[in-house]
XYZ file of N, CA and C in Angstrom:
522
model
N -14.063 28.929 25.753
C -14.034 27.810 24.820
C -13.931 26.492 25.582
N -12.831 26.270 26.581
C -13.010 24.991 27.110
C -13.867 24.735 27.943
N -14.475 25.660 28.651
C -16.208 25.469 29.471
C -16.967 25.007 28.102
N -16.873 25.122 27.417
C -18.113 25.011 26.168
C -18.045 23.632 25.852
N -16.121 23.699 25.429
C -16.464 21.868 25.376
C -16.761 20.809 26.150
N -16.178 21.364 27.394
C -16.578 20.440 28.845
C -17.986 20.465 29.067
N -18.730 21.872 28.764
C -20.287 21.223 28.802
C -21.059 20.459 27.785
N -20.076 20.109 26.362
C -21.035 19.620 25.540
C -20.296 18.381 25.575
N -18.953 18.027 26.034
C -18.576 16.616 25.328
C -18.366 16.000 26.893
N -18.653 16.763 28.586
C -18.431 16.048 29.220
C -16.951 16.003 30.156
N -16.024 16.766 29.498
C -14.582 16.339 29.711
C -13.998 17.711 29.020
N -13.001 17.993 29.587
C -11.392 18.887 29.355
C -10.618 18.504 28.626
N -10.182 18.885 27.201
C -9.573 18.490 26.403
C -7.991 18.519 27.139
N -7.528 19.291 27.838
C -6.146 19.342 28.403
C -6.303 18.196 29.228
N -7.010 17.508 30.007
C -6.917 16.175 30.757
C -6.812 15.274 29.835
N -7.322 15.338 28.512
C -7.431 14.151 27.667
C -5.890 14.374 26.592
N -4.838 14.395 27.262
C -3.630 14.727 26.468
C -3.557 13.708 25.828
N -2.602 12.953 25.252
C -2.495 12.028 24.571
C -1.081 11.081 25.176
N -1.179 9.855 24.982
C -0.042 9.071 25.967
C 1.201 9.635 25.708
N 2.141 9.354 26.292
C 3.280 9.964 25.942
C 4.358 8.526 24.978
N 4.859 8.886 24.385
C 5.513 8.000 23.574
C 6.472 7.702 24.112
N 7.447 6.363 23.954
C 9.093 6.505 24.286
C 9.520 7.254 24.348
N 10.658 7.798 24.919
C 11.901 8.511 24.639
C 12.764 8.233 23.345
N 13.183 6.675 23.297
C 13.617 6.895 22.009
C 13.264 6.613 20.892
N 11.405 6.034 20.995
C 10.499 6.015 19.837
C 11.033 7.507 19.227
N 10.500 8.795 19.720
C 10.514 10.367 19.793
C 11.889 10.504 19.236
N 12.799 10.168 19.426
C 14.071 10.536 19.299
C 14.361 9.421 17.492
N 13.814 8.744 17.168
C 14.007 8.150 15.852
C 13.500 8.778 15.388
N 11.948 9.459 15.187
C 10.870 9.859 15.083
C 11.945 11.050 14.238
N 12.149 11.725 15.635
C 12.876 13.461 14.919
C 13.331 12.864 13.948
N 14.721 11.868 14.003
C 15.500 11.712 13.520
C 15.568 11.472 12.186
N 14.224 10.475 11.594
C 14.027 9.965 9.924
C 12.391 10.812 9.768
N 11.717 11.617 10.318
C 10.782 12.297 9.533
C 10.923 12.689 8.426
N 11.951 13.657 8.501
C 12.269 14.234 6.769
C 12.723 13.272 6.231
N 13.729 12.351 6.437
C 13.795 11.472 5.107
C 13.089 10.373 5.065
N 12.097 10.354 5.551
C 10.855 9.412 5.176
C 10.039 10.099 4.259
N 9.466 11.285 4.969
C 8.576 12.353 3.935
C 9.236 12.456 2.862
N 10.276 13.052 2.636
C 10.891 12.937 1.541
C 10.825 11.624 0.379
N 11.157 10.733 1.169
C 11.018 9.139 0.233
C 9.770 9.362 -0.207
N 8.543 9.058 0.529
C 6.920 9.506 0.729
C 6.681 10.213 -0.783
N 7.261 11.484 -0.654
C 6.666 12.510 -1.367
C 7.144 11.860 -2.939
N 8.617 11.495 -2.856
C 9.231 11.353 -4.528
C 8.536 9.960 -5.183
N 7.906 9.429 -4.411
C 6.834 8.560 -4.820
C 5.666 8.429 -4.939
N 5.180 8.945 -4.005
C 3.227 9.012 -4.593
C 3.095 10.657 -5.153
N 4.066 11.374 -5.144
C 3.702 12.733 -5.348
C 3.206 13.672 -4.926
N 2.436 13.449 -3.883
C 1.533 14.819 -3.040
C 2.089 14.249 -2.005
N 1.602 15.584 -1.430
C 1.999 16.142 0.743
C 0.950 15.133 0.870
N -0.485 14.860 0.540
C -1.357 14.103 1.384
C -1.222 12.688 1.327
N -0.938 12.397 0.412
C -0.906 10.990 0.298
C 0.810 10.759 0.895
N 1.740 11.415 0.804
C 3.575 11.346 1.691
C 3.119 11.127 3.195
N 1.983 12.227 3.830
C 1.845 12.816 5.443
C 1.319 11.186 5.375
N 0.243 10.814 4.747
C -0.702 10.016 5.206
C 0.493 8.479 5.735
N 1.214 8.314 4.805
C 1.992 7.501 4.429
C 2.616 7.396 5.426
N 3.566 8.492 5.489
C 4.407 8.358 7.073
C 3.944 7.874 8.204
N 2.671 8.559 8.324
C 1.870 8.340 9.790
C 1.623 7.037 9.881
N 1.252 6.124 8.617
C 1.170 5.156 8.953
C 2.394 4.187 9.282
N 3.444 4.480 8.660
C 4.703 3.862 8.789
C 4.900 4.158 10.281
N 4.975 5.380 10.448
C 5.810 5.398 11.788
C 4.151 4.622 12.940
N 3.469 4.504 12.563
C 2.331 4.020 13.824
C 2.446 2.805 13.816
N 2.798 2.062 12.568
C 3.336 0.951 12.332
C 4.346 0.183 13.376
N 5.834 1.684 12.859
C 6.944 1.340 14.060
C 6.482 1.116 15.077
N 5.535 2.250 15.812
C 5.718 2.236 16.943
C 4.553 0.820 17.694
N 3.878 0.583 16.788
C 2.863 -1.427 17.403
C 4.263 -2.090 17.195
N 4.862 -2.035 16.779
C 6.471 -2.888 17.132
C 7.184 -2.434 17.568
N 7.416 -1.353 18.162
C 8.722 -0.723 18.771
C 9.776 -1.532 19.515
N 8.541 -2.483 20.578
C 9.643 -3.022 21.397
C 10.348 -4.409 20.821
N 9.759 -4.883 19.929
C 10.378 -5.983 19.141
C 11.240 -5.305 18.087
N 11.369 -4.221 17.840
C 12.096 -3.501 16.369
C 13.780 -3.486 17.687
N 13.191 -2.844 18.563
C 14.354 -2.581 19.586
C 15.388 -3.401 19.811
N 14.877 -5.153 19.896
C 15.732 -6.063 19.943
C 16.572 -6.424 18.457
N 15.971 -5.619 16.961
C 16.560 -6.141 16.016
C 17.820 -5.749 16.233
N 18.956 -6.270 15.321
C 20.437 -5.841 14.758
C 20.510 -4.644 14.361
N 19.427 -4.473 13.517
C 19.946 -3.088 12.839
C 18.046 -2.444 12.932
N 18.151 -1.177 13.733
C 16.713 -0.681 13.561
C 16.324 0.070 12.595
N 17.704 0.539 12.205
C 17.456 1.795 10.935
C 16.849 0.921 9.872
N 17.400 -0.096 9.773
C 17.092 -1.142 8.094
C 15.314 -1.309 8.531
N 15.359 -1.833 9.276
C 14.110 -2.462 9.788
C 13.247 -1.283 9.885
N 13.663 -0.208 9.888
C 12.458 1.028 9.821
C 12.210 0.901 8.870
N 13.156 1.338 7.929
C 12.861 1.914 6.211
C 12.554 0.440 5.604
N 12.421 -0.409 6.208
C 11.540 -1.496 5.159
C 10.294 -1.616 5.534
N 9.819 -1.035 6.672
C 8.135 -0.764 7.003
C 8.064 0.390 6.331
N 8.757 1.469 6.405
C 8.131 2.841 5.290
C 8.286 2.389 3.639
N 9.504 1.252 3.449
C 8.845 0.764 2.106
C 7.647 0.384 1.657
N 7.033 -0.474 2.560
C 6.113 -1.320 2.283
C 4.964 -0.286 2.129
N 4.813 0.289 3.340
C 3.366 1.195 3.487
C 3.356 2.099 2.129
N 4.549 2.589 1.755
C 4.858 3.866 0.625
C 4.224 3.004 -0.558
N 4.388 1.268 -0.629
C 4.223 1.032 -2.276
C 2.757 0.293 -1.826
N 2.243 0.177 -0.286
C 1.106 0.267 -0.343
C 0.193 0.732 -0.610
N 0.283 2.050 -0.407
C -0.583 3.368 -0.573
C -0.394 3.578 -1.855
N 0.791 3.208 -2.597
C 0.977 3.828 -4.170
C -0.046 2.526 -4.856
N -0.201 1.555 -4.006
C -1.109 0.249 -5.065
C -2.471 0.901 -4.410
N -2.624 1.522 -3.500
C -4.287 1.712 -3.495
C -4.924 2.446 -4.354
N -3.763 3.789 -4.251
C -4.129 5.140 -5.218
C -4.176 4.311 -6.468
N -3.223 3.481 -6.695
C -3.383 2.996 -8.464
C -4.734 2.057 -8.741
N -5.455 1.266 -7.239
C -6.278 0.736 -7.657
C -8.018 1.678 -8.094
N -7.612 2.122 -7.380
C -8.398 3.710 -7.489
C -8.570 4.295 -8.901
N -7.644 4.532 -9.790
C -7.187 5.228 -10.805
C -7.716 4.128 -11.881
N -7.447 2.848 -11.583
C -7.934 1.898 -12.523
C -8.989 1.802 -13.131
N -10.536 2.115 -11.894
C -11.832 2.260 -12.101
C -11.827 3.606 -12.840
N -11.030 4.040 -13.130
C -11.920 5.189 -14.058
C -11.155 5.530 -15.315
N -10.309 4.764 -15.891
C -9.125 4.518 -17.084
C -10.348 3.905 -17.620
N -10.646 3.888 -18.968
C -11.015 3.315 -20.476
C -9.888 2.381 -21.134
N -9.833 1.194 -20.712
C -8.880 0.085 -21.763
C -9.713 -0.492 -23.198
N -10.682 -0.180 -23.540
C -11.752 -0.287 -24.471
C -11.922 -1.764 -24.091
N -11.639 -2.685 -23.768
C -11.992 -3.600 -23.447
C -12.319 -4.267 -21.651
N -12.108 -3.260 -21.089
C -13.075 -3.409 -19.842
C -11.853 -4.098 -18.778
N -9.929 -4.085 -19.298
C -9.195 -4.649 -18.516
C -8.753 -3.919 -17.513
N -9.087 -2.730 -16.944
C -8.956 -1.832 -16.405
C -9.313 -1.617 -14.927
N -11.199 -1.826 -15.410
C -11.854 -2.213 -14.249
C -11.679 -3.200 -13.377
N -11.564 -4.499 -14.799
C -11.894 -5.976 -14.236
C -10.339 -6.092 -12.908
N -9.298 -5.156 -13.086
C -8.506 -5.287 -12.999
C -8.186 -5.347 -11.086
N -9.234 -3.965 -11.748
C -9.496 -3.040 -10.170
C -10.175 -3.575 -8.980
N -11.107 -4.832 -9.639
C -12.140 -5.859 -8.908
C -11.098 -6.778 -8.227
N -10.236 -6.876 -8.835
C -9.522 -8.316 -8.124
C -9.482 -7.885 -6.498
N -9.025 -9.508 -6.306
C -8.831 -9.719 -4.757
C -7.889 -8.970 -4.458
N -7.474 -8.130 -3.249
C -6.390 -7.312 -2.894
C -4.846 -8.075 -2.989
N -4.653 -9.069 -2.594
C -3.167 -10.207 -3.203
C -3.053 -9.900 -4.318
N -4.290 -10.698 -4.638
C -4.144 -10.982 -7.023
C -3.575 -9.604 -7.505
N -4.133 -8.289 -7.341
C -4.162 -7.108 -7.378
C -2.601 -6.574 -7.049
N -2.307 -7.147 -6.096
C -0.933 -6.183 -6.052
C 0.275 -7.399 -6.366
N -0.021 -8.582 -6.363
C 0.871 -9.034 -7.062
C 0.935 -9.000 -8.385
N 0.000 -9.181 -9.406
C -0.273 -9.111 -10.466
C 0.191 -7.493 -10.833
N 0.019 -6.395 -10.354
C 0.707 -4.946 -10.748
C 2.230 -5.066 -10.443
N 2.485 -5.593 -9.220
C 4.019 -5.432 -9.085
C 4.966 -6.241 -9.876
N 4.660 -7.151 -10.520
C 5.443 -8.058 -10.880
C 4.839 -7.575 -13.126
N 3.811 -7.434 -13.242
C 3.683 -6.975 -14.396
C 3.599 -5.163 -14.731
N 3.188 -4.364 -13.952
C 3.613 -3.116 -13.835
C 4.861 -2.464 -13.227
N 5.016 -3.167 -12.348
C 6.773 -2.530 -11.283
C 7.303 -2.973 -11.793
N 7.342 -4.358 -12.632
C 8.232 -5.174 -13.243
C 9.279 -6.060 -11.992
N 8.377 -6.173 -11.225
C 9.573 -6.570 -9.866
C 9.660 -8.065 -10.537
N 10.845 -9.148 -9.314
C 10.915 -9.906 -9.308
C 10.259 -10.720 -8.184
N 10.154 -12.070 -8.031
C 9.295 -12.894 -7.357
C 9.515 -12.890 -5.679
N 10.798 -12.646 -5.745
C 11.243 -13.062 -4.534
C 10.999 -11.346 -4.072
N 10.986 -10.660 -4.630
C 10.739 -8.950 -3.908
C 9.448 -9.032 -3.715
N 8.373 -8.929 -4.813
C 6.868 -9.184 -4.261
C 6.989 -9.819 -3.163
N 7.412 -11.393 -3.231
C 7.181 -12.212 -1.725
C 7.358 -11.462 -0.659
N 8.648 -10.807 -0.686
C 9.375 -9.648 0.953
C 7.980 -9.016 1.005
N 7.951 -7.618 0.040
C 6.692 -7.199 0.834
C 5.665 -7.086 1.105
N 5.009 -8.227 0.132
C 3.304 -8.748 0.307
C 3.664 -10.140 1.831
N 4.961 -10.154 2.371
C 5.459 -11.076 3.437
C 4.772 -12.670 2.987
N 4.470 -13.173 1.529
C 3.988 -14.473 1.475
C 5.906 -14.965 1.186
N 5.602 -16.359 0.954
C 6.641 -17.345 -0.356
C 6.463 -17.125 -1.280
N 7.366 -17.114 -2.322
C 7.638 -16.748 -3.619
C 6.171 -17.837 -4.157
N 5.909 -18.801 -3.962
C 5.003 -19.744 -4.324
C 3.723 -19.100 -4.405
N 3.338 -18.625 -3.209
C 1.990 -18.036 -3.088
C 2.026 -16.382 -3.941
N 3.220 -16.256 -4.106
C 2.656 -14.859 -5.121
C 2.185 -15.634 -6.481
N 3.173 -16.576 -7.069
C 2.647 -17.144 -8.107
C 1.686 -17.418 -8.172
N 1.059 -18.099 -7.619
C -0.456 -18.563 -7.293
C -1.269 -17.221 -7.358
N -0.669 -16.332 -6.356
C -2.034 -15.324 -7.038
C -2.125 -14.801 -8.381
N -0.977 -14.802 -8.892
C -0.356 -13.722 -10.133
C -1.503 -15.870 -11.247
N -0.985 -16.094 -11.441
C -2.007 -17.339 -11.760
C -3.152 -17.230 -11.768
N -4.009 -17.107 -10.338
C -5.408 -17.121 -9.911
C -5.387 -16.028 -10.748
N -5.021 -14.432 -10.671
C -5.488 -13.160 -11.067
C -5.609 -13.473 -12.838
N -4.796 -13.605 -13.508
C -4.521 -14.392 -15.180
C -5.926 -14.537 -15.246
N -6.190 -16.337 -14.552
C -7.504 -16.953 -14.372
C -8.317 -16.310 -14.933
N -8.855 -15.342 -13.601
C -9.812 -14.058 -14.068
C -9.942 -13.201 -15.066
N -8.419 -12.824 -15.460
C -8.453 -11.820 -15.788
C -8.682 -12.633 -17.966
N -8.511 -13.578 -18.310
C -8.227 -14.109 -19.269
C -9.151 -14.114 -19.976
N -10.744 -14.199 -19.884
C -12.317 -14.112 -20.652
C -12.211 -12.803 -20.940
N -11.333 -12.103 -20.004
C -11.730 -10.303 -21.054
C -10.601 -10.378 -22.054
N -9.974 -10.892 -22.106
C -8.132 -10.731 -22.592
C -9.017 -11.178 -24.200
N -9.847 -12.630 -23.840
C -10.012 -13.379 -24.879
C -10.923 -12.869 -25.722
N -12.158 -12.677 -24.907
C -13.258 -11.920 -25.955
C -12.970 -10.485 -26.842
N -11.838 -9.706 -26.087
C -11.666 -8.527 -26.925
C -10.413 -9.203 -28.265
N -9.861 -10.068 -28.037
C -8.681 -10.536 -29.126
C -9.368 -11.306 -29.930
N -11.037 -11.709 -29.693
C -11.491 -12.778 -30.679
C -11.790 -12.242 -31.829
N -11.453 -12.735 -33.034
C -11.502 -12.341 -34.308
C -13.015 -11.673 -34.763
N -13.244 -10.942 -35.681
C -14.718 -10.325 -35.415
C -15.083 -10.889 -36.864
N -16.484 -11.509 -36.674
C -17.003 -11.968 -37.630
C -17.206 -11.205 -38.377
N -17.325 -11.397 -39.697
C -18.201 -10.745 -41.190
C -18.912 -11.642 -41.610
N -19.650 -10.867 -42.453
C -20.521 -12.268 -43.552
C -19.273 -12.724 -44.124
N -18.440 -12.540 -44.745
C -17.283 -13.443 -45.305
C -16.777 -14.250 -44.653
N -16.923 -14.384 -43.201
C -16.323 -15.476 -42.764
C -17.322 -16.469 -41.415
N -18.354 -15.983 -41.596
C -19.432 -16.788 -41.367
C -19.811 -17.940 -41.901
């Protein structure tokens, strides 16, 4: 088998190991897998979308490792990058889910079109029901600029709001 791949790709998969990580990247790593997966899982619901989740959190950690290293507290500072990525991935899957929901009036889709900001501020703050200053933490803008998108998104979103609420003509009121 590894003559086979060395003659078709060139190279020895055992030479091509993979870098070696910190010591105590590896050693956090052990340490919050399960209760990351765990967090992961009781929120988006499946192993694939939890695994996917983690991996990105922790690949996350580790493009900051050495700046996470100098924080006060690393544990906090982990689990607020596996926050973020967890209600990231839960706004993609939901933007996903949007395009194929029936609102009979087309708010569904139009919803799903928005700009990626408008989109997850506009769900978190009218679907999560969050508050301004939490959107701001983990979309990382000012409370100002979420408004503005949650505003801009309205904008858009307001010609469908209007045409399906407009009163429907009859000959009686023609």
């Amino acid at each position: 088998m590894t003559d086979e791949v060395r003659e078709e790709y060139g190279h020895t998969p055992v030479t091509e190991a993979p870098l070696p990580l910190p010591l105590d990247f590896e050693a956090h790593y052990l340490t919050n897998q399960d209760a990351f997966h765990a967090y992961a899982l009781a929120i988006l619901h499946t192993n694939d979308r939890a695994e996917r989740a983690v991996h990105r959190a922790f690949l996350e950690i580790l493009r900051h490792w050495d700046t996470l290293l100098t924080e006060p507290d690393l544990q906090e500072q982990t689990w607020q990058i596996m926050r973020r990525v967890v209600i990231g991935e839960l706004l993609n899957g939901l933007r996903q889910d949007l395009t194929t929901m029936d609102s009979h009036i087309g708010l569904y889709p139009a919803l799903s079109k928005l700009p990626p900001r408008q989109f997850d501020a506009v769900v978190l703050r009218h679907i999560g029901k969050y508050e301004t200053r939490d959107i701001a933490w983990y979309m990382g803008l000012t409370p100002s600029t979420v408004t503005h998108h949650c505003r801009r998104a309205q904008e858009r979103l307001d010609p469908i709001y209007r045409r399906a609420t407009r009163p429907i003509k009859t000959r009686d009121t023609l």
